[in-house]
Amino acid sequence: MKIRLSMLAVLLTATLPALAQDVSLTQARAIAGSVTPASSSLVFDAQESQSLAALRHALKGGAATLKREHLAKAAQSTTQADTAWLKASGYDFQTKANQQAGIELLSAFSTLLDSVLQANRDTVAAINLDATQAVRHQALADAEGISFLYFLSDAMGPRLGKAFLTAYEKGELGKAAALIKASEVSTGAAKKHFNYPRPFLVEGNTIHLVPDDVIVQDNKPYTADGGSFPSGHTNTGYTDALLMAEMIPERFDALVIRGARYGYSRIVLGVHYPLDVMGSRMVAERNVAHYLNDDKYRALFNEARDQLRTALEKECGKSLAECAGRGGKDDLYRDPAMNTFYRFTLTYDLPQQKGEQQQIQVPEGAEVLLKTALPHLSSAQIRALMVKTAMPAGFPLSGTTADQQFWQRLNLPAAYAMAQKIH
């Protein structure tokens, strides 16, 4: 243990030049394209097909064919999600209070410079227009799968991902499925507060609305209504991914990165800007930390987690550690390039305001997000990792308050990766 602690001290005092380097849009676009139904891995592609087929089956319910009207009624079945268990708990998710906290956290959006907003518009146009068919197909599946957890199988690796889809369909993860979806704090109040138009509604835009040839398969262009900032889908995807990462810490980094990739899909479809996605990441991280520090929520979380892990081991036929282990070339979300992609999504290469570099401060209890994934480290060590691996100051939405600075600059996969060097 003394050796590990001394190694940690060395790492925390070392410089991390990679964190300060910008990742280009071209580089990020190529990496995002590597995790689609047309990837280089036949195993990954087969798992994507299985997940998509399960999603389309769930969306149509008992109907013979899937129609557009089914999408508005989409929800996990009573077999998939044990909503009765959750309702019986009487837990109060304090939705309104958390929504207000989210609005305050994102208040810096209202003071952004015109140059930042222009870069925001330029970036969505570039990502949307240059997306490949495979990336668009992935984005459509992500969009219409918002009410379900199928998308998370992508980041679980070839063995665990398959076991997850089987257990989810059988209803063996009911408590986790119910709790995770109930933990999503709606962004509706924030959308009304900021009242920012979506990219495809701005006069003179060049957005290409993607025709649906994946889900309903009627080629109707995918669209969305309501305000743009922040992104509701990203909030959902990141909340789901982060909570699943807390339940399966063996896949922590891959699952967190999947949340970021889910947000990227919203930009591909041209219905959200980078800032919308960045803001929702901040809010989702804050909300998950808030819940995990609540003893009543934690009791429900532990019960759901235990049921999930037992079910996954049953379907795997081996220990969860073995099942969740690295899957070689077919384990695409464990490719080091995905950490680079995640780094890009923290800023989307939007302009950084130079000037005084504010020292980051870790909010009380924020270390809970890495506690399960890094059990060999103390709270103080985790907090130090969060500071050391944080993004540079000055990027959009980092604002002026300590909370804004922290949640905008937090890089969970980087902190996790650094800790692995001493484990």
XYZ file of C-alpha atoms in Angstrom:
423
model
C 0.000 0.000 0.000
C 2.870 2.411 0.761
C 4.244 1.778 -2.726
C 0.887 2.523 -4.281
C 0.513 5.716 -2.284
C 3.958 6.908 -3.309
C 3.164 6.166 -6.960
C -0.030 8.177 -6.607
C 1.942 11.085 -5.204
C 4.270 10.983 -8.205
C 1.364 10.884 -10.629
C -0.396 13.766 -8.943
C 2.682 15.962 -9.160
C 3.487 15.013 -12.744
C 2.369 17.147 -15.629
C -0.385 15.926 -17.915
C 0.192 17.629 -21.261
C -2.357 15.423 -23.044
C -5.178 17.025 -21.086
C -4.286 20.471 -22.347
C -4.080 19.474 -25.987
C -7.074 20.145 -28.190
C -8.573 17.180 -30.006
C -9.572 18.142 -33.525
C -13.071 17.705 -34.894
C -11.683 15.538 -37.683
C -10.033 13.213 -35.179
C -13.131 13.025 -32.978
C -15.375 12.373 -35.979
C -13.257 9.397 -37.040
C -13.306 7.904 -33.541
C -17.072 8.372 -33.210
C -17.468 6.525 -36.489
C -15.588 3.520 -35.126
C -18.442 2.584 -32.755
C -21.336 2.150 -35.147
C -23.183 -0.785 -36.776
C -20.477 -0.643 -39.481
C -17.458 -0.981 -37.210
C -14.323 -3.011 -37.856
C -15.543 -5.734 -35.484
C -18.042 -8.306 -36.723
C -18.767 -9.246 -33.093
C -19.585 -5.645 -32.182
C -21.739 -5.254 -35.300
C -23.686 -8.406 -34.446
C -24.314 -7.094 -30.938
C -25.508 -3.798 -32.417
C -27.950 -5.677 -34.627
C -29.237 -7.656 -31.660
C -29.725 -4.479 -29.624
C -31.523 -2.706 -32.489
C -33.841 -5.660 -33.096
C -34.716 -5.771 -29.384
C -35.389 -2.024 -29.369
C -37.684 -2.145 -32.408
C -39.569 -5.082 -30.882
C -40.024 -3.204 -27.609
C -41.178 -0.050 -29.397
C -43.964 -1.766 -31.296
C -45.262 -3.569 -28.205
C -47.807 -6.144 -29.234
C -48.408 -4.619 -32.669
C -47.604 -6.529 -35.831
C -45.543 -3.685 -37.289
C -43.787 -0.648 -35.841
C -45.471 2.656 -36.680
C -44.551 6.233 -35.870
C -47.383 6.637 -33.347
C -45.787 3.911 -31.219
C -42.781 6.119 -30.495
C -44.738 8.612 -28.392
C -45.941 5.812 -26.118
C -42.566 4.116 -25.720
C -41.731 2.928 -22.209
C -40.112 -0.014 -20.499
C -42.555 -2.867 -19.979
C -43.614 -3.988 -16.522
C -41.473 -7.047 -17.157
C -38.374 -4.967 -17.831
C -38.817 -2.412 -15.040
C -40.056 -3.112 -11.510
C -41.891 0.168 -11.098
C -44.102 -1.305 -8.391
C -41.045 -1.882 -6.186
C -39.870 1.671 -6.699
C -43.298 3.180 -6.076
C -43.684 1.177 -2.875
C -40.434 2.689 -1.580
C -42.046 6.140 -1.521
C -38.742 7.778 -2.463
C -38.953 11.496 -3.270
C -36.671 12.378 -6.187
C -37.099 16.120 -5.428
C -37.452 16.846 -9.110
C -38.244 20.564 -8.897
C -35.360 21.312 -6.536
C -32.921 19.415 -8.752
C -34.234 21.147 -11.863
C -33.625 24.525 -10.253
C -30.135 23.461 -9.228
C -29.491 22.532 -12.843
C -30.631 25.929 -14.100
C -28.272 27.650 -11.671
C -25.419 25.366 -12.663
C -25.893 26.299 -16.320
C -26.509 30.024 -15.810
C -23.222 30.921 -17.543
C -24.912 30.044 -20.842
C -26.726 33.397 -20.743
C -23.439 35.353 -20.713
C -21.577 33.560 -23.518
C -19.843 35.670 -26.142
C -21.228 35.846 -29.681
C -18.013 34.248 -30.942
C -18.681 31.184 -28.777
C -22.280 30.905 -29.954
C -21.145 31.181 -33.562
C -18.581 28.422 -33.043
C -21.357 26.401 -31.431
C -23.457 26.770 -34.606
C -20.537 26.043 -36.905
C -19.658 22.843 -35.055
C -23.131 21.317 -35.180
C -23.299 22.081 -38.901
C -19.937 20.401 -39.499
C -20.755 17.269 -37.495
C -24.258 16.976 -38.942
C -23.351 17.491 -42.595
C -20.221 15.309 -42.628
C -21.669 12.339 -40.721
C -21.495 8.976 -42.477
C -24.562 6.812 -42.982
C -23.400 4.446 -40.222
C -23.022 7.324 -37.742
C -26.491 8.585 -38.667
C -27.937 5.127 -38.182
C -26.356 4.989 -34.733
C -27.804 8.398 -33.920
C -31.315 7.350 -34.937
C -31.138 4.248 -32.759
C -29.886 6.318 -29.822
C -32.657 8.876 -30.314
C -35.590 6.488 -30.401
C -34.160 4.270 -27.675
C -34.381 7.015 -25.056
C -37.014 5.182 -22.987
C -34.939 2.010 -22.751
C -31.481 0.816 -21.689
C -30.510 -1.180 -24.773
C -27.854 1.315 -25.865
C -25.760 0.573 -22.778
C -24.918 -2.920 -24.058
C -22.513 -1.301 -26.569
C -20.092 -0.361 -23.816
C -20.245 -3.590 -21.835
C -17.993 -5.598 -24.098
C -18.874 -8.697 -26.133
C -19.582 -11.064 -23.238
C -21.301 -8.833 -20.709
C -23.184 -6.924 -23.392
C -24.844 -10.088 -24.633
C -25.676 -11.177 -21.077
C -27.140 -7.748 -20.343
C -29.490 -7.848 -23.340
C -30.692 -11.321 -22.335
C -31.254 -10.392 -18.675
C -32.969 -7.107 -19.607
C -35.402 -8.865 -21.930
C -36.200 -11.498 -19.285
C -36.934 -8.859 -16.650
C -34.098 -9.946 -14.400
C -32.848 -6.358 -13.959
C -36.206 -4.885 -12.989
C -35.120 -2.833 -10.012
C -32.132 -1.289 -11.757
C -34.167 -0.550 -14.877
C -36.848 1.213 -12.840
C -34.470 3.186 -10.612
C -32.162 4.343 -13.394
C -34.960 5.704 -15.563
C -36.649 7.367 -12.566
C -33.366 9.102 -11.695
C -33.380 11.145 -14.908
C -34.179 14.732 -13.921
C -36.150 16.332 -16.755
C -34.512 19.255 -18.544
C -37.915 20.720 -19.423
C -37.711 23.561 -16.902
C -34.236 24.536 -18.081
C -35.313 24.480 -21.735
C -38.111 26.925 -20.959
C -35.792 29.101 -18.883
C -33.067 29.479 -21.527
C -35.463 29.359 -24.503
C -32.790 28.773 -27.151
C -33.873 27.617 -30.661
C -32.685 24.308 -32.087
C -30.086 24.352 -34.874
C -32.486 23.406 -37.658
C -34.833 26.268 -36.712
C -32.266 29.051 -36.986
C -32.693 31.235 -40.063
C -30.203 30.391 -42.800
C -29.130 27.079 -41.250
C -27.638 24.300 -43.369
C -28.722 21.405 -41.157
C -29.595 18.118 -42.851
C -32.484 16.410 -41.047
C -31.752 12.680 -41.109
C -34.429 10.439 -42.677
C -35.477 7.488 -40.531
C -34.442 4.330 -42.347
C -33.523 2.537 -39.132
C -36.342 2.545 -36.563
C -39.781 3.104 -38.119
C -38.119 2.960 -41.533
C -40.546 5.386 -43.173
C -37.779 7.838 -44.191
C -39.484 10.666 -42.339
C -36.812 13.189 -41.248
C -35.957 12.951 -37.552
C -36.829 16.149 -35.734
C -37.532 17.433 -32.221
C -39.502 20.174 -30.507
C -39.038 22.402 -27.473
C -35.966 24.414 -26.559
C -32.464 23.320 -27.437
C -30.439 24.075 -24.287
C -29.799 21.776 -22.484
C -30.284 18.413 -24.219
C -32.888 16.139 -22.673
C -31.673 13.063 -24.536
C -28.079 13.670 -23.420
C -29.233 14.093 -19.846
C -31.008 10.747 -20.140
C -28.126 8.954 -21.842
C -25.477 10.279 -19.490
C -27.560 9.628 -16.351
C -28.282 6.071 -17.443
C -24.669 5.402 -18.407
C -23.200 6.862 -15.224
C -25.571 4.998 -12.920
C -24.871 1.759 -14.764
C -21.150 2.489 -14.415
C -21.688 2.796 -10.667
C -23.448 -0.579 -10.634
C -20.825 -2.249 -12.850
C -17.546 -0.510 -11.925
C -15.677 -3.179 -13.894
C -16.891 -1.275 -16.995
C -16.784 2.218 -15.482
C -14.779 4.086 -18.107
C -16.448 2.453 -21.100
C -19.951 3.162 -19.803
C -19.220 6.798 -18.953
C -17.788 7.286 -22.440
C -20.941 5.727 -23.908
C -22.919 8.521 -22.249
C -20.780 11.064 -24.095
C -21.159 9.173 -27.379
C -24.930 9.212 -26.884
C -24.813 12.999 -26.602
C -22.737 13.221 -29.782
C -25.590 11.502 -31.619
C -27.829 14.482 -30.899
C -25.452 16.750 -32.800
C -25.239 14.266 -35.669
C -29.015 14.553 -36.084
C -28.793 18.353 -36.114
C -31.264 18.792 -33.270
C -28.763 19.969 -30.625
C -25.622 22.077 -30.340
C -22.399 21.054 -28.586
C -23.235 23.407 -25.684
C -26.542 21.588 -25.153
C -24.679 18.321 -24.798
C -21.938 19.770 -22.598
C -24.484 21.358 -20.262
C -26.450 18.144 -19.862
C -23.305 16.232 -18.971
C -22.630 18.710 -16.174
C -26.175 18.479 -14.829
C -26.345 14.683 -15.061
C -23.070 14.252 -13.151
C -24.242 16.672 -10.493
C -27.604 14.905 -10.141
C -26.132 11.406 -9.901
C -23.669 12.541 -7.226
C -26.530 14.218 -5.342
C -28.591 11.033 -5.322
C -25.723 8.713 -4.410
C -24.985 10.849 -1.350
C -28.580 10.418 -0.128
C -28.831 7.447 2.258
C -32.411 6.611 1.243
C -31.521 6.600 -2.425
C -28.362 4.641 -1.717
C -30.392 1.876 -0.066
C -32.527 1.539 -3.209
C -29.453 1.748 -5.409
C -27.679 -1.028 -3.500
C -30.718 -3.304 -3.750
C -31.041 -2.675 -7.483
C -27.307 -3.092 -8.054
C -27.180 -6.412 -6.227
C -30.086 -7.795 -8.240
C -28.476 -6.646 -11.490
C -25.052 -8.098 -10.734
C -26.541 -11.449 -9.660
C -28.601 -11.640 -12.854
C -25.658 -10.776 -15.091
C -23.466 -13.429 -13.489
C -26.253 -15.953 -14.022
C -26.544 -15.117 -17.715
C -22.755 -15.012 -18.145
C -22.206 -18.310 -16.424
C -19.075 -16.940 -14.782
C -18.026 -14.214 -12.358
C -18.896 -10.656 -13.304
C -15.217 -9.718 -13.224
C -14.476 -12.369 -15.860
C -17.518 -11.534 -17.947
C -16.793 -7.799 -17.864
C -13.092 -8.209 -18.641
C -11.491 -6.775 -21.735
C -12.769 -8.338 -24.932
C -9.763 -7.644 -27.129
C -10.313 -6.089 -30.547
C -14.089 -6.538 -30.211
C -14.256 -4.418 -27.056
C -14.436 -1.113 -28.936
C -15.367 1.150 -26.032
C -12.170 0.074 -24.281
C -10.044 1.288 -27.184
C -7.747 4.075 -25.878
C -9.034 6.281 -28.681
C -12.388 6.495 -26.907
C -10.727 8.410 -24.058
C -9.523 10.898 -26.655
C -13.061 11.168 -27.996
C -14.386 11.797 -24.488
C -11.840 14.554 -24.018
C -13.171 16.216 -27.176
C -16.772 16.079 -25.928
C -15.859 18.059 -22.814
C -15.283 21.160 -24.968
C -16.140 20.248 -28.576
C -13.115 22.413 -29.336
C -15.128 25.583 -28.666
C -13.123 28.763 -27.926
C -11.285 28.911 -24.618
C -11.220 32.265 -22.857
C -7.664 33.022 -21.822
C -6.890 34.779 -18.586
C -6.747 33.951 -14.916
C -6.837 30.199 -14.368
C -9.243 29.574 -11.511
C -8.222 26.776 -9.153
C -10.750 23.976 -9.262
C -12.528 23.029 -6.035
C -14.214 19.654 -5.563
C -17.754 20.006 -4.147
C -18.458 18.059 -0.987
C -19.432 14.502 -1.835
C -18.476 14.643 -5.527
C -15.892 11.906 -4.979
C -18.803 9.456 -4.649
C -18.782 9.166 -8.456
C -15.437 7.325 -8.340
C -15.689 5.612 -4.960
C -16.994 2.289 -6.244
C -14.713 2.222 -9.280
C -11.624 3.054 -7.194
C -12.128 1.235 -3.874
C -8.372 1.180 -3.194
C -8.242 4.986 -2.905
C -9.401 7.238 -0.094
C -11.843 10.091 -0.579
C -8.984 12.572 -0.332
C -7.007 10.723 -3.002
C -9.990 10.633 -5.346
C -10.574 14.342 -4.867
C -6.916 14.970 -5.679
C -7.280 12.896 -8.850
C -10.326 14.899 -9.881
C -8.365 18.123 -9.540
C -5.264 16.812 -11.301
C -7.108 15.415 -14.310
C -9.580 18.297 -14.669
C -9.808 20.197 -17.921
C -8.127 23.610 -18.179
C -10.225 26.595 -17.148
C -11.911 29.005 -19.509
C -14.019 26.770 -21.726
C -17.718 27.622 -22.248
C -20.105 26.992 -19.333
C -17.281 26.941 -16.763
C -18.796 30.164 -15.420
C -17.655 31.888 -12.265
C -18.852 29.714 -9.370
C -16.922 26.812 -7.878
C -19.652 24.342 -8.860
C -19.743 25.554 -12.460
C -15.970 25.301 -12.700
C -15.876 21.794 -11.282
C -18.701 20.159 -13.191
C -17.621 21.671 -16.493
C -13.991 20.614 -16.082
C -14.468 17.175 -14.502
C -13.001 14.351 -16.606
C -14.069 11.080 -14.998
C -12.399 8.681 -17.482
C -9.092 10.542 -17.124
C -9.209 10.281 -13.329
C -10.089 6.601 -13.609
C -7.278 5.965 -16.088
C -4.686 7.666 -13.903
C -5.757 5.580 -10.916
C -5.278 2.352 -12.896
C -1.565 3.111 -13.124
C -1.184 2.447 -9.412
C -3.657 -0.423 -9.069
